[in-house]
MMTF fields as JSON, N, C-alpha, C and O atoms, coordinates in Angstrom:
{
  "mmtfVersion": "1.0.0",
  "mmtfProducer": "UNKNOWN",
  "numBonds": 563,
  "numAtoms": 564,
  "numGroups": 141,
  "numChains": 1,
  "numModels": 1,
  "chainsPerModel": [1],
  "groupsPerChain": [141],
  "chainIdList": ["A"],
  "bondAtomList": [4, 2, 8, 6, 12, 10, 16, 14, 20, 18, 24, 22, 28, 26, 32, 30, 36, 34, 40, 38, 44, 42, 48, 46, 52, 50, 56, 54, 60, 58, 64, 62, 68, 66, 72, 70, 76, 74, 80, 78, 84, 82, 88, 86, 92, 90, 96, 94, 100, 98, 104, 102, 108, 106, 112, 110, 116, 114, 120, 118, 124, 122, 128, 126, 132, 130, 136, 134, 140, 138, 144, 142, 148, 146, 152, 150, 156, 154, 160, 158, 164, 162, 168, 166, 172, 170, 176, 174, 180, 178, 184, 182, 188, 186, 192, 190, 196, 194, 200, 198, 204, 202, 208, 206, 212, 210, 216, 214, 220, 218, 224, 222, 228, 226, 232, 230, 236, 234, 240, 238, 244, 242, 248, 246, 252, 250, 256, 254, 260, 258, 264, 262, 268, 266, 272, 270, 276, 274, 280, 278, 284, 282, 288, 286, 292, 290, 296, 294, 300, 298, 304, 302, 308, 306, 312, 310, 316, 314, 320, 318, 324, 322, 328, 326, 332, 330, 336, 334, 340, 338, 344, 342, 348, 346, 352, 350, 356, 354, 360, 358, 364, 362, 368, 366, 372, 370, 376, 374, 380, 378, 384, 382, 388, 386, 392, 390, 396, 394, 400, 398, 404, 402, 408, 406, 412, 410, 416, 414, 420, 418, 424, 422, 428, 426, 432, 430, 436, 434, 440, 438, 444, 442, 448, 446, 452, 450, 456, 454, 460, 458, 464, 462, 468, 466, 472, 470, 476, 474, 480, 478, 484, 482, 488, 486, 492, 490, 496, 494, 500, 498, 504, 502, 508, 506, 512, 510, 516, 514, 520, 518, 524, 522, 528, 526, 532, 530, 536, 534, 540, 538, 544, 542, 548, 546, 552, 550, 556, 554, 560, 558],
  "bondOrderList": [1, 1, 1, 1, 1, 1, 1, 1, 1, 1, 1, 1, 1, 1, 1, 1, 1, 1, 1, 1, 1, 1, 1, 1, 1, 1, 1, 1, 1, 1, 1, 1, 1, 1, 1, 1, 1, 1, 1, 1, 1, 1, 1, 1, 1, 1, 1, 1, 1, 1, 1, 1, 1, 1, 1, 1, 1, 1, 1, 1, 1, 1, 1, 1, 1, 1, 1, 1, 1, 1, 1, 1, 1, 1, 1, 1, 1, 1, 1, 1, 1, 1, 1, 1, 1, 1, 1, 1, 1, 1, 1, 1, 1, 1, 1, 1, 1, 1, 1, 1, 1, 1, 1, 1, 1, 1, 1, 1, 1, 1, 1, 1, 1, 1, 1, 1, 1, 1, 1, 1, 1, 1, 1, 1, 1, 1, 1, 1, 1, 1, 1, 1, 1, 1, 1, 1, 1, 1, 1, 1],
  "groupList": [{"groupName": "MET", "atomNameList": ["N", "CA", "C", "O"], "elementList": ["N", "C", "C", "O"], "formalChargeList": [0, 0, 0, 0], "bondAtomList": [1, 0, 2, 1, 3, 2], "bondOrderList": [1, 1, 2], "singleLetterCode": "M", "chemCompType": "L-PEPTIDE LINKING"}, {"groupName": "ASN", "atomNameList": ["N", "CA", "C", "O"], "elementList": ["N", "C", "C", "O"], "formalChargeList": [0, 0, 0, 0], "bondAtomList": [1, 0, 2, 1, 3, 2], "bondOrderList": [1, 1, 2], "singleLetterCode": "N", "chemCompType": "L-PEPTIDE LINKING"}, {"groupName": "ILE", "atomNameList": ["N", "CA", "C", "O"], "elementList": ["N", "C", "C", "O"], "formalChargeList": [0, 0, 0, 0], "bondAtomList": [1, 0, 2, 1, 3, 2], "bondOrderList": [1, 1, 2], "singleLetterCode": "I", "chemCompType": "L-PEPTIDE LINKING"}, {"groupName": "ARG", "atomNameList": ["N", "CA", "C", "O"], "elementList": ["N", "C", "C", "O"], "formalChargeList": [0, 0, 0, 0], "bondAtomList": [1, 0, 2, 1, 3, 2], "bondOrderList": [1, 1, 2], "singleLetterCode": "R", "chemCompType": "L-PEPTIDE LINKING"}, {"groupName": "LYS", "atomNameList": ["N", "CA", "C", "O"], "elementList": ["N", "C", "C", "O"], "formalChargeList": [0, 0, 0, 0], "bondAtomList": [1, 0, 2, 1, 3, 2], "bondOrderList": [1, 1, 2], "singleLetterCode": "K", "chemCompType": "L-PEPTIDE LINKING"}, {"groupName": "CYS", "atomNameList": ["N", "CA", "C", "O"], "elementList": ["N", "C", "C", "O"], "formalChargeList": [0, 0, 0, 0], "bondAtomList": [1, 0, 2, 1, 3, 2], "bondOrderList": [1, 1, 2], "singleLetterCode": "C", "chemCompType": "L-PEPTIDE LINKING"}, {"groupName": "SER", "atomNameList": ["N", "CA", "C", "O"], "elementList": ["N", "C", "C", "O"], "formalChargeList": [0, 0, 0, 0], "bondAtomList": [1, 0, 2, 1, 3, 2], "bondOrderList": [1, 1, 2], "singleLetterCode": "S", "chemCompType": "L-PEPTIDE LINKING"}, {"groupName": "ALA", "atomNameList": ["N", "CA", "C", "O"], "elementList": ["N", "C", "C", "O"], "formalChargeList": [0, 0, 0, 0], "bondAtomList": [1, 0, 2, 1, 3, 2], "bondOrderList": [1, 1, 2], "singleLetterCode": "A", "chemCompType": "L-PEPTIDE LINKING"}, {"groupName": "VAL", "atomNameList": ["N", "CA", "C", "O"], "elementList": ["N", "C", "C", "O"], "formalChargeList": [0, 0, 0, 0], "bondAtomList": [1, 0, 2, 1, 3, 2], "bondOrderList": [1, 1, 2], "singleLetterCode": "V", "chemCompType": "L-PEPTIDE LINKING"}, {"groupName": "GLU", "atomNameList": ["N", "CA", "C", "O"], "elementList": ["N", "C", "C", "O"], "formalChargeList": [0, 0, 0, 0], "bondAtomList": [1, 0, 2, 1, 3, 2], "bondOrderList": [1, 1, 2], "singleLetterCode": "E", "chemCompType": "L-PEPTIDE LINKING"}, {"groupName": "LEU", "atomNameList": ["N", "CA", "C", "O"], "elementList": ["N", "C", "C", "O"], "formalChargeList": [0, 0, 0, 0], "bondAtomList": [1, 0, 2, 1, 3, 2], "bondOrderList": [1, 1, 2], "singleLetterCode": "L", "chemCompType": "L-PEPTIDE LINKING"}, {"groupName": "GLN", "atomNameList": ["N", "CA", "C", "O"], "elementList": ["N", "C", "C", "O"], "formalChargeList": [0, 0, 0, 0], "bondAtomList": [1, 0, 2, 1, 3, 2], "bondOrderList": [1, 1, 2], "singleLetterCode": "Q", "chemCompType": "L-PEPTIDE LINKING"}, {"groupName": "PHE", "atomNameList": ["N", "CA", "C", "O"], "elementList": ["N", "C", "C", "O"], "formalChargeList": [0, 0, 0, 0], "bondAtomList": [1, 0, 2, 1, 3, 2], "bondOrderList": [1, 1, 2], "singleLetterCode": "F", "chemCompType": "L-PEPTIDE LINKING"}, {"groupName": "ASP", "atomNameList": ["N", "CA", "C", "O"], "elementList": ["N", "C", "C", "O"], "formalChargeList": [0, 0, 0, 0], "bondAtomList": [1, 0, 2, 1, 3, 2], "bondOrderList": [1, 1, 2], "singleLetterCode": "D", "chemCompType": "L-PEPTIDE LINKING"}, {"groupName": "GLY", "atomNameList": ["N", "CA", "C", "O"], "elementList": ["N", "C", "C", "O"], "formalChargeList": [0, 0, 0, 0], "bondAtomList": [1, 0, 2, 1, 3, 2], "bondOrderList": [1, 1, 2], "singleLetterCode": "G", "chemCompType": "PEPTIDE LINKING"}, {"groupName": "TRP", "atomNameList": ["N", "CA", "C", "O"], "elementList": ["N", "C", "C", "O"], "formalChargeList": [0, 0, 0, 0], "bondAtomList": [1, 0, 2, 1, 3, 2], "bondOrderList": [1, 1, 2], "singleLetterCode": "W", "chemCompType": "L-PEPTIDE LINKING"}, {"groupName": "THR", "atomNameList": ["N", "CA", "C", "O"], "elementList": ["N", "C", "C", "O"], "formalChargeList": [0, 0, 0, 0], "bondAtomList": [1, 0, 2, 1, 3, 2], "bondOrderList": [1, 1, 2], "singleLetterCode": "T", "chemCompType": "L-PEPTIDE LINKING"}, {"groupName": "PRO", "atomNameList": ["N", "CA", "C", "O"], "elementList": ["N", "C", "C", "O"], "formalChargeList": [0, 0, 0, 0], "bondAtomList": [1, 0, 2, 1, 3, 2], "bondOrderList": [1, 1, 2], "singleLetterCode": "P", "chemCompType": "L-PEPTIDE LINKING"}, {"groupName": "TYR", "atomNameList": ["N", "CA", "C", "O"], "elementList": ["N", "C", "C", "O"], "formalChargeList": [0, 0, 0, 0], "bondAtomList": [1, 0, 2, 1, 3, 2], "bondOrderList": [1, 1, 2], "singleLetterCode": "Y", "chemCompType": "L-PEPTIDE LINKING"}],
  "groupTypeList": [0, 1, 2, 3, 4, 5, 6, 3, 7, 8, 2, 2, 1, 9, 3, 1, 9, 2, 10, 10, 11, 3, 12, 9, 12, 3, 13, 8, 8, 14, 1, 4, 8, 10, 15, 8, 16, 17, 14, 14, 14, 2, 9, 9, 1, 9, 16, 17, 7, 9, 7, 10, 4, 3, 9, 10, 18, 9, 9, 10, 14, 2, 8, 8, 13, 10, 10, 14, 9, 17, 10, 12, 11, 10, 13, 8, 15, 2, 9, 14, 4, 11, 14, 17, 12, 2, 6, 3, 9, 2, 18, 18, 4, 2, 8, 2, 17, 6, 13, 16, 3, 10, 6, 12, 9, 1, 0, 16, 4, 9, 9, 4, 9, 7, 15, 11, 11, 8, 4, 15, 15, 6, 4, 9, 9, 10, 11, 1, 2, 1, 13, 12, 7, 17, 3, 9, 10, 10, 1, 18, 2],
  "groupIdList": [1, 2, 3, 4, 5, 6, 7, 8, 9, 10, 11, 12, 13, 14, 15, 16, 17, 18, 19, 20, 21, 22, 23, 24, 25, 26, 27, 28, 29, 30, 31, 32, 33, 34, 35, 36, 37, 38, 39, 40, 41, 42, 43, 44, 45, 46, 47, 48, 49, 50, 51, 52, 53, 54, 55, 56, 57, 58, 59, 60, 61, 62, 63, 64, 65, 66, 67, 68, 69, 70, 71, 72, 73, 74, 75, 76, 77, 78, 79, 80, 81, 82, 83, 84, 85, 86, 87, 88, 89, 90, 91, 92, 93, 94, 95, 96, 97, 98, 99, 100, 101, 102, 103, 104, 105, 106, 107, 108, 109, 110, 111, 112, 113, 114, 115, 116, 117, 118, 119, 120, 121, 122, 123, 124, 125, 126, 127, 128, 129, 130, 131, 132, 133, 134, 135, 136, 137, 138, 139, 140, 141],
  "secStructList": [7, 3, 3, 3, 3, 3, 3, 3, 3, 3, 3, 3, 7, 6, 6, 1, 7, 3, 3, 3, 3, 3, 3, 3, 3, 6, 6, 5, 6, 6, 7, 3, 3, 3, 3, 3, 7, 1, 3, 3, 3, 7, 7, 6, 6, 7, 7, 2, 2, 2, 2, 2, 2, 2, 2, 2, 2, 2, 2, 2, 1, 7, 7, 7, 7, 7, 7, 1, 1, 7, 1, 3, 3, 3, 3, 3, 3, 3, 3, 5, 1, 1, 7, 3, 3, 3, 3, 3, 3, 3, 3, 3, 3, 3, 3, 7, 7, 6, 6, 7, 7, 7, 7, 7, 6, 6, 1, 7, 2, 2, 2, 2, 2, 2, 7, 7, 3, 3, 3, 3, 3, 7, 2, 2, 2, 2, 2, 6, 7, 1, 7, 5, 1, 7, 4, 4, 4, 4, 4, 6, 7],
  "xCoordList": [90.264, 90.743, 92.06, 92.548, 92.645, 94.011, 95.098, 94.94, 96.132, 97.352, 98.494, 98.89, 98.823, 100.188, 101.345, 101.424, 102.406, 103.618, 104.498, 104.823, 104.953, 106.083, 107.058, 106.902, 108.375, 109.324, 109.937, 110.251, 110.11, 110.399, 111.375, 111.576, 111.964, 113.428, 113.467, 113.542, 113.433, 113.76, 114.966, 115.751, 115.446, 116.887, 116.852, 116.107, 117.804, 118.483, 119.708, 120.526, 119.926, 121.337, 121.998, 121.384, 123.357, 123.919, 123.348, 123.867, 122.359, 121.714, 120.2, 119.227, 119.979, 118.847, 117.69, 116.674, 117.71, 116.595, 116.307, 117.102, 115.285, 114.613, 114.225, 113.363, 114.723, 114.876, 113.509, 113.256, 112.448, 110.966, 111.027, 111.64, 110.126, 109.989, 108.318, 107.446, 108.256, 106.609, 106.426, 107.197, 105.082, 104.587, 103.12, 102.541, 102.572, 101.065, 100.601, 101.083, 99.771, 99.426, 98.22, 97.161, 98.49, 97.316, 96.183, 95.143, 96.659, 95.702, 95.08, 94.783, 94.852, 94.039, 92.926, 93.077, 91.715, 90.674, 91.286, 91.912, 90.978, 91.448, 92.75, 93.161, 93.602, 94.94, 95.803, 96.245, 95.878, 96.652, 97.991, 98.586, 98.618, 100.082, 100.611, 100.378, 101.448, 101.953, 103.5, 104.17, 104.032, 105.547, 105.481, 104.712, 106.629, 106.712, 107.823, 108.701, 108.291, 109.87, 109.83, 108.884, 111.267, 111.46, 111.209, 111.347, 110.752, 110.543, 109.305, 109.008, 108.847, 107.903, 107.441, 107.819, 106.743, 106.177, 107.24, 108.112, 107.198, 107.812, 107.37, 106.219, 108.037, 108.007, 108.095, 108.89, 107.561, 107.469, 108.951, 109.739, 109.251, 110.579, 111.66, 112.817, 111.306, 111.888, 111.976, 110.921, 112.925, 112.863, 112.365, 112.376, 112.025, 111.909, 113.065, 113.044, 114.178, 115.825, 116.001, 116.265, 115.841, 115.838, 115.147, 115.6, 114.094, 113.042, 113.352, 113.098, 113.862, 114.074, 115.297, 115.376, 116.38, 117.616, 117.203, 117.314, 116.749, 116.105, 115.474, 115.772, 114.526, 113.876, 114.618, 114.342, 115.619, 116.529, 117.326, 117.576, 117.685, 118.554, 117.284, 117.468, 116.567, 115.46, 115.179, 115.582, 114.679, 114.344, 115.286, 114.99, 116.293, 117.363, 118.574, 119.372, 119.1, 120.31, 121.353, 122.441, 120.976, 121.95, 121.796, 120.852, 122.945, 123.321, 123.538, 124.285, 122.77, 122.93, 122.876, 122.422, 123.455, 123.581, 122.697, 122.707, 121.951, 120.624, 121.269, 121.532, 121.639, 122.176, 121.074, 120.647, 120.504, 120.063, 118.441, 118.139, 117.34, 116.075, 115.273, 115.821, 114.187, 113.379, 113.344, 113.708, 113.002, 112.649, 111.16, 111.016, 110.0, 108.87, 107.994, 108.358, 106.949, 106.019, 104.541, 103.99, 103.999, 102.77, 101.613, 101.854, 100.253, 99.341, 98.501, 97.876, 98.565, 97.847, 96.539, 96.685, 95.482, 94.354, 94.394, 94.664, 94.214, 94.206, 92.843, 92.499, 92.278, 91.101, 91.438, 91.435, 91.844, 92.295, 91.133, 90.027, 91.396, 90.373, 89.676, 88.458, 90.498, 89.799, 89.391, 89.277, 89.169, 88.836, 90.069, 91.267, 89.531, 90.238, 91.49, 91.091, 92.473, 93.519, 94.432, 94.33, 95.248, 96.08, 97.498, 97.788, 98.275, 99.509, 100.38, 100.659, 100.749, 101.568, 103.133, 103.731, 103.789, 104.662, 105.876, 105.774, 106.986, 108.155, 109.272, 109.934, 109.502, 110.195, 111.931, 112.168, 112.996, 114.395, 114.66, 114.102, 115.866, 116.629, 117.873, 118.658, 118.07, 119.386, 119.847, 119.133, 121.3, 121.9, 122.921, 123.864, 122.623, 123.529, 123.944, 123.204, 124.939, 125.311, 124.385, 124.069, 123.952, 122.719, 123.693, 123.048, 124.951, 125.542, 125.552, 126.024, 125.03, 124.978, 124.271, 123.185, 124.948, 124.495, 123.341, 123.482, 122.167, 120.918, 120.768, 121.012, 120.291, 119.711, 118.603, 118.29, 117.867, 116.437, 116.312, 115.234, 117.477, 117.78, 116.819, 115.97, 117.063, 116.651, 115.255, 114.828, 114.501, 112.924, 112.212, 112.62, 111.157, 110.394, 109.672, 109.733, 108.935, 108.182, 106.91, 106.715, 106.366, 105.25, 105.67, 105.062, 106.948, 107.751, 107.885, 107.682, 108.276, 109.004, 107.742, 107.781, 106.571, 105.197, 104.601, 103.77, 104.82, 104.269, 104.996, 104.45, 106.374, 107.283, 107.27, 107.224, 107.31, 107.662, 108.591, 108.759, 109.506, 110.512, 111.241, 110.685, 112.321, 112.833, 113.394, 113.84, 113.321, 113.633, 114.044, 113.452, 114.96, 115.302, 114.433, 114.213, 113.831, 113.286, 113.608, 114.066, 113.288, 113.591, 112.332, 111.244, 112.532, 111.083, 110.188, 108.989, 110.862, 110.005, 109.108, 107.924, 110.061, 109.082, 108.17, 107.227, 108.266, 107.085, 106.004, 104.88, 106.262, 105.259, 104.108, 102.98, 104.78, 103.862, 103.232, 102.601, 103.328, 102.536, 101.881, 102.203, 100.817, 99.73, 99.914, 99.268, 100.646, 100.845, 101.818, 102.409, 102.256, 103.222, 102.662, 101.829, 102.891, 102.522, 103.7, 104.653, 103.667, 102.701, 103.161, 104.29, 102.421, 102.675, 103.576, 104.342, 103.404, 104.048, 105.377, 105.971, 106.104, 107.492, 108.045, 109.175, 107.233, 107.723, 108.197, 109.186, 107.499, 108.097, 109.561, 110.052, 110.207, 111.318, 112.416, 113.549, 112.295, 113.255, 113.278, 113.975],
  "yCoordList": [96.822, 98.389, 97.676, 96.683, 98.406, 98.054, 98.748, 99.856, 98.145, 98.686, 99.043, 98.234, 100.123, 100.422, 100.403, 101.31, 99.4, 99.735, 100.474, 100.274, 101.531, 102.631, 102.656, 102.278, 103.222, 103.483, 104.885, 105.165, 105.795, 106.988, 107.767, 107.326, 108.787, 109.326, 110.61, 111.575, 110.819, 112.016, 112.609, 112.428, 113.295, 113.77, 115.129, 116.053, 115.107, 116.124, 116.74, 116.042, 118.122, 118.471, 118.946, 118.817, 119.601, 120.262, 121.582, 122.071, 122.057, 123.124, 122.314, 123.046, 121.276, 120.695, 120.973, 121.209, 120.979, 121.398, 120.059, 119.123, 120.008, 118.617, 118.68, 119.503, 117.961, 117.952, 117.469, 116.275, 118.432, 117.681, 118.211, 119.183, 117.214, 117.418, 117.713, 117.271, 118.604, 118.889, 117.94, 117.713, 117.378, 116.374, 116.733, 117.363, 116.133, 116.483, 115.004, 114.153, 114.753, 113.119, 113.206, 113.681, 112.665, 112.616, 111.398, 111.341, 110.409, 109.535, 109.5, 108.412, 110.6, 110.873, 112.153, 113.174, 111.644, 112.822, 114.166, 114.468, 115.023, 116.638, 116.786, 117.939, 115.637, 115.86, 116.927, 118.021, 116.499, 117.288, 117.254, 116.224, 118.676, 119.067, 119.552, 120.639, 118.508, 118.458, 118.546, 118.257, 118.978, 118.68, 117.596, 117.526, 116.621, 115.473, 115.134, 115.803, 113.835, 113.159, 112.402, 111.958, 112.299, 111.249, 110.082, 109.906, 109.086, 107.472, 106.938, 107.479, 106.127, 105.396, 103.957, 103.37, 103.429, 102.079, 100.96, 100.953, 100.066, 98.911, 97.874, 97.447, 97.507, 96.492, 95.089, 94.881, 94.099, 92.608, 92.032, 92.175, 91.574, 90.932, 91.877, 91.566, 93.202, 94.248, 94.341, 93.958, 94.753, 94.991, 96.574, 97.1, 97.053, 98.823, 99.473, 100.485, 98.972, 99.698, 99.453, 100.424, 98.042, 98.159, 98.949, 99.458, 99.147, 100.109, 101.506, 102.229, 102.106, 103.444, 103.769, 104.779, 102.707, 102.993, 103.328, 104.46, 102.236, 102.419, 103.83, 104.499, 104.211, 105.305, 106.705, 107.612, 106.7, 107.536, 108.116, 109.249, 106.681, 106.801, 107.257, 108.101, 106.766, 107.246, 108.708, 109.541, 109.061, 110.336, 111.392, 112.501, 111.21, 112.395, 112.137, 113.026, 111.05, 110.404, 110.521, 111.06, 109.965, 109.843, 107.995, 107.207, 107.929, 106.34, 106.572, 107.448, 105.65, 105.998, 104.587, 103.628, 104.561, 103.422, 103.737, 104.822, 102.821, 102.681, 102.2, 100.999, 102.83, 102.187, 102.373, 103.524, 101.389, 101.372, 101.195, 100.955, 101.268, 101.028, 101.98, 103.076, 102.055, 103.209, 104.18, 103.863, 105.252, 106.482, 106.36, 106.615, 105.992, 105.921, 105.505, 105.633, 105.058, 104.613, 105.066, 105.137, 105.347, 105.945, 105.191, 104.693, 105.227, 104.638, 105.846, 106.501, 106.033, 107.28, 106.837, 105.897, 107.246, 107.233, 107.949, 109.144, 107.572, 108.327, 107.997, 106.861, 109.019, 108.99, 109.161, 110.239, 107.637, 107.303, 107.751, 108.062, 107.773, 107.894, 106.598, 106.549, 105.452, 104.183, 103.511, 102.287, 104.266, 104.056, 104.397, 104.557, 104.438, 104.93, 103.615, 102.452, 103.792, 102.953, 103.681, 104.867, 102.784, 103.107, 103.252, 102.507, 104.181, 104.037, 103.968, 104.897, 102.768, 102.358, 102.541, 101.702, 103.809, 104.348, 104.183, 104.322, 103.832, 103.676, 104.365, 104.187, 105.345, 106.474, 106.228, 105.572, 106.669, 106.291, 107.56, 108.359, 107.897, 109.303, 109.108, 108.194, 110.2, 110.188, 111.611, 112.611, 111.56, 113.049, 113.204, 112.432, 114.255, 114.496, 116.028, 116.721, 116.551, 117.468, 118.588, 118.244, 119.921, 120.632, 121.019, 121.424, 120.901, 120.983, 119.793, 119.957, 118.537, 117.368, 117.553, 118.131, 117.01, 117.113, 115.94, 114.727, 116.685, 115.851, 115.803, 116.791, 114.505, 114.254, 113.654, 112.729, 114.309, 113.968, 113.018, 112.494, 112.823, 111.974, 110.614, 110.326, 109.879, 108.626, 108.232, 107.077, 109.453, 109.302, 108.337, 108.284, 107.693, 107.066, 108.238, 109.425, 107.678, 108.963, 109.304, 110.514, 108.779, 108.888, 109.987, 111.041, 109.545, 110.623, 111.861, 112.836, 111.877, 113.333, 114.142, 115.372, 113.424, 114.103, 114.611, 115.481, 114.258, 114.685, 115.788, 116.724, 115.537, 116.249, 117.768, 118.046, 118.586, 119.771, 120.453, 121.531, 120.174, 120.955, 120.348, 119.403, 120.697, 120.094, 121.308, 122.279, 121.145, 122.541, 121.833, 120.849, 122.467, 122.407, 123.322, 124.426, 122.801, 123.561, 123.466, 122.457, 124.701, 124.739, 124.123, 123.971, 123.848, 123.348, 124.405, 124.177, 126.003, 127.142, 127.436, 127.772, 127.206, 127.286, 126.302, 126.662, 125.007, 124.331, 124.425, 124.093, 124.881, 125.255, 126.469, 126.699, 127.094, 128.029, 127.765, 128.682, 126.631, 126.129, 124.894, 124.082, 124.815, 123.818, 122.637, 121.589, 122.883, 121.813, 120.986, 120.688, 120.405, 119.383, 117.935, 118.027, 117.045, 115.767, 114.979, 115.087, 113.998, 114.104, 115.228, 115.684, 115.683, 116.951, 116.256, 116.957, 115.158, 114.299, 114.546, 114.451, 114.963, 115.04, 116.208, 116.117, 117.222, 118.381, 117.648, 118.03, 116.551, 115.945, 115.179, 114.653, 115.107, 114.457, 115.422, 114.977, 116.663, 117.716, 118.557, 119.571],
  "zCoordList": [108.494, 108.271, 107.755, 108.296, 106.471, 106.014, 106.695, 107.207, 106.703, 107.623, 106.422, 105.582, 106.519, 105.46, 106.313, 107.141, 106.259, 107.169, 106.432, 105.261, 107.332, 106.814, 107.746, 108.907, 107.146, 107.886, 107.563, 106.406, 108.637, 108.18, 109.039, 110.171, 108.683, 109.318, 109.955, 109.193, 111.126, 111.903, 111.645, 112.576, 110.674, 110.539, 111.107, 110.781, 112.04, 112.674, 112.17, 111.571, 112.381, 112.064, 113.125, 114.184, 113.205, 114.237, 114.913, 115.917, 114.347, 115.111, 115.377, 115.199, 115.673, 116.08, 115.462, 116.116, 113.907, 112.946, 112.468, 112.545, 112.031, 111.384, 109.895, 109.587, 109.008, 107.566, 107.213, 107.367, 106.676, 106.04, 104.666, 104.224, 103.995, 102.353, 102.379, 103.127, 101.293, 101.062, 99.889, 98.956, 100.186, 99.134, 99.205, 100.089, 97.945, 97.773, 97.859, 97.112, 98.674, 98.871, 98.185, 98.597, 97.007, 95.917, 96.027, 95.371, 97.055, 97.106, 98.412, 98.906, 99.024, 100.161, 99.862, 99.193, 100.666, 100.347, 100.643, 101.658, 99.472, 99.567, 98.914, 98.777, 98.409, 98.051, 99.003, 98.651, 99.883, 101.033, 100.695, 100.377, 100.775, 100.762, 101.989, 102.517, 102.442, 103.884, 103.877, 102.886, 105.092, 105.023, 106.097, 107.056, 105.658, 106.138, 106.356, 105.81, 107.332, 107.126, 106.022, 105.372, 105.875, 104.374, 105.021, 106.231, 104.024, 104.246, 103.254, 102.188, 103.65, 102.871, 103.097, 104.111, 102.319, 102.785, 102.8, 101.93, 103.708, 103.702, 102.705, 102.792, 101.928, 101.088, 101.401, 102.318, 100.96, 101.297, 101.5, 100.566, 102.334, 102.752, 102.973, 102.692, 103.541, 104.049, 105.277, 105.785, 106.232, 107.751, 107.425, 106.312, 108.406, 108.626, 108.327, 107.627, 108.815, 108.698, 107.098, 106.389, 106.478, 105.004, 104.305, 103.28, 104.693, 103.955, 104.183, 103.219, 105.262, 105.356, 104.509, 103.81, 104.637, 104.107, 102.454, 101.982, 101.733, 100.443, 100.129, 99.14, 101.136, 100.949, 100.864, 100.08, 101.833, 101.926, 100.837, 100.424, 100.471, 98.881, 97.52, 96.644, 97.634, 96.555, 96.926, 96.114, 97.801, 98.213, 98.343, 97.897, 98.851, 99.288, 98.891, 99.186, 98.207, 97.412, 98.602, 98.402, 99.946, 101.035, 101.557, 101.599, 101.813, 102.329, 103.737, 104.17, 104.547, 106.075, 106.592, 105.966, 107.957, 108.652, 109.711, 110.293, 109.961, 111.026, 112.224, 112.16, 113.407, 114.539, 115.627, 115.715, 116.525, 117.37, 117.17, 116.001, 118.092, 118.115, 117.497, 117.607, 116.878, 116.478, 117.419, 118.551, 117.22, 117.974, 118.511, 119.706, 117.763, 118.188, 116.947, 115.778, 117.309, 116.344, 116.536, 117.634, 115.412, 115.339, 114.371, 113.272, 115.062, 113.925, 113.643, 114.478, 112.464, 111.669, 110.991, 110.21, 111.105, 110.635, 109.334, 109.459, 108.222, 107.109, 106.151, 105.822, 105.852, 104.642, 103.295, 102.701, 102.644, 101.5, 100.48, 100.922, 99.197, 98.253, 98.086, 97.912, 98.14, 98.186, 99.353, 99.405, 100.28, 101.739, 102.886, 102.652, 103.885, 105.181, 105.546, 105.479, 105.796, 106.168, 107.449, 107.765, 108.034, 109.068, 108.292, 107.355, 108.719, 108.222, 109.438, 110.196, 109.502, 110.951, 110.581, 109.907, 111.124, 110.904, 112.254, 113.473, 111.37, 112.587, 112.219, 111.197, 113.293, 113.309, 113.637, 114.651, 112.914, 113.284, 113.223, 112.472, 114.32, 114.289, 113.599, 113.853, 112.509, 111.767, 112.03, 111.965, 112.373, 112.614, 111.324, 111.153, 110.478, 109.238, 109.397, 110.095, 108.875, 108.684, 107.782, 106.643, 108.281, 107.361, 105.845, 104.878, 105.733, 104.524, 103.555, 102.43, 103.948, 103.574, 102.151, 102.109, 100.843, 99.366, 99.247, 99.397, 98.932, 98.702, 97.427, 96.734, 96.847, 95.238, 95.324, 96.073, 94.373, 94.256, 92.967, 92.687, 92.193, 91.039, 91.188, 90.346, 92.303, 92.541, 92.601, 92.61, 92.646, 93.402, 92.088, 90.928, 92.623, 91.571, 90.786, 91.102, 89.645, 88.796, 89.908, 90.016, 90.42, 91.456, 92.387, 92.576, 93.02, 93.887, 93.521, 94.244, 92.235, 91.496, 91.16, 91.156, 90.865, 90.775, 91.742, 91.485, 93.035, 94.299, 95.058, 95.643, 94.964, 95.709, 95.175, 93.976, 96.071, 96.037, 96.544, 95.972, 97.706, 98.352, 99.454, 100.014, 99.844, 101.195, 101.848, 101.237, 103.41, 103.71, 105.509, 105.952, 106.171, 107.527, 108.059, 107.562, 109.264, 110.099, 111.678, 112.215, 112.354, 113.692, 114.47, 113.915, 115.549, 116.475, 116.76, 116.916, 116.874, 116.723, 115.635, 115.631, 114.579, 113.379, 113.009, 112.305, 113.374, 113.262, 114.077, 113.699, 115.25, 116.309, 115.687, 116.122, 114.599, 114.216, 112.906, 112.38, 112.321, 110.953, 111.237, 112.104, 110.331, 110.643, 109.415, 109.444, 108.606, 107.437, 107.575, 106.537, 108.787, 109.077, 109.609, 110.511, 109.319, 110.141, 110.293, 109.521, 111.491, 112.588, 113.434, 113.254, 114.29, 114.945, 116.32, 116.981, 116.543, 117.521, 117.607, 118.681, 116.226, 115.949, 116.989, 117.469, 117.271, 118.326, 119.482, 120.108, 119.813, 121.317, 121.105, 122.104, 119.957, 119.421, 119.227, 119.414, 118.885, 118.411, 119.592, 119.615]
}
């Protein structure tokens, strides 16, 4: 089974809301559209923290310092169009103000084509929708 290593951010604001992005995942069976945490794949010779800092700059235009250990790790089984794989996801908690200026100018071409929007969510709102992943996030906000 192939394993894709990822680093992701649980970004929380002063109202204890979480920042999620809506992406169309074109490489999975059914082209799923989901609300997910910012982040992405860990490249060769990158630490998880380095990968997340790069991804947050690409996807949101923010520069962060990651202090401390990861919040949690998940292995997510995914039915990819090229066959099933495991997404090994390491999550870090980051706190930023809700009025932080975000920029989407640094996204890769592939990210820009798949990206749809970004939104702050309360825990109560997330409990009432089905199209966000992973559901385990509810345990950390």
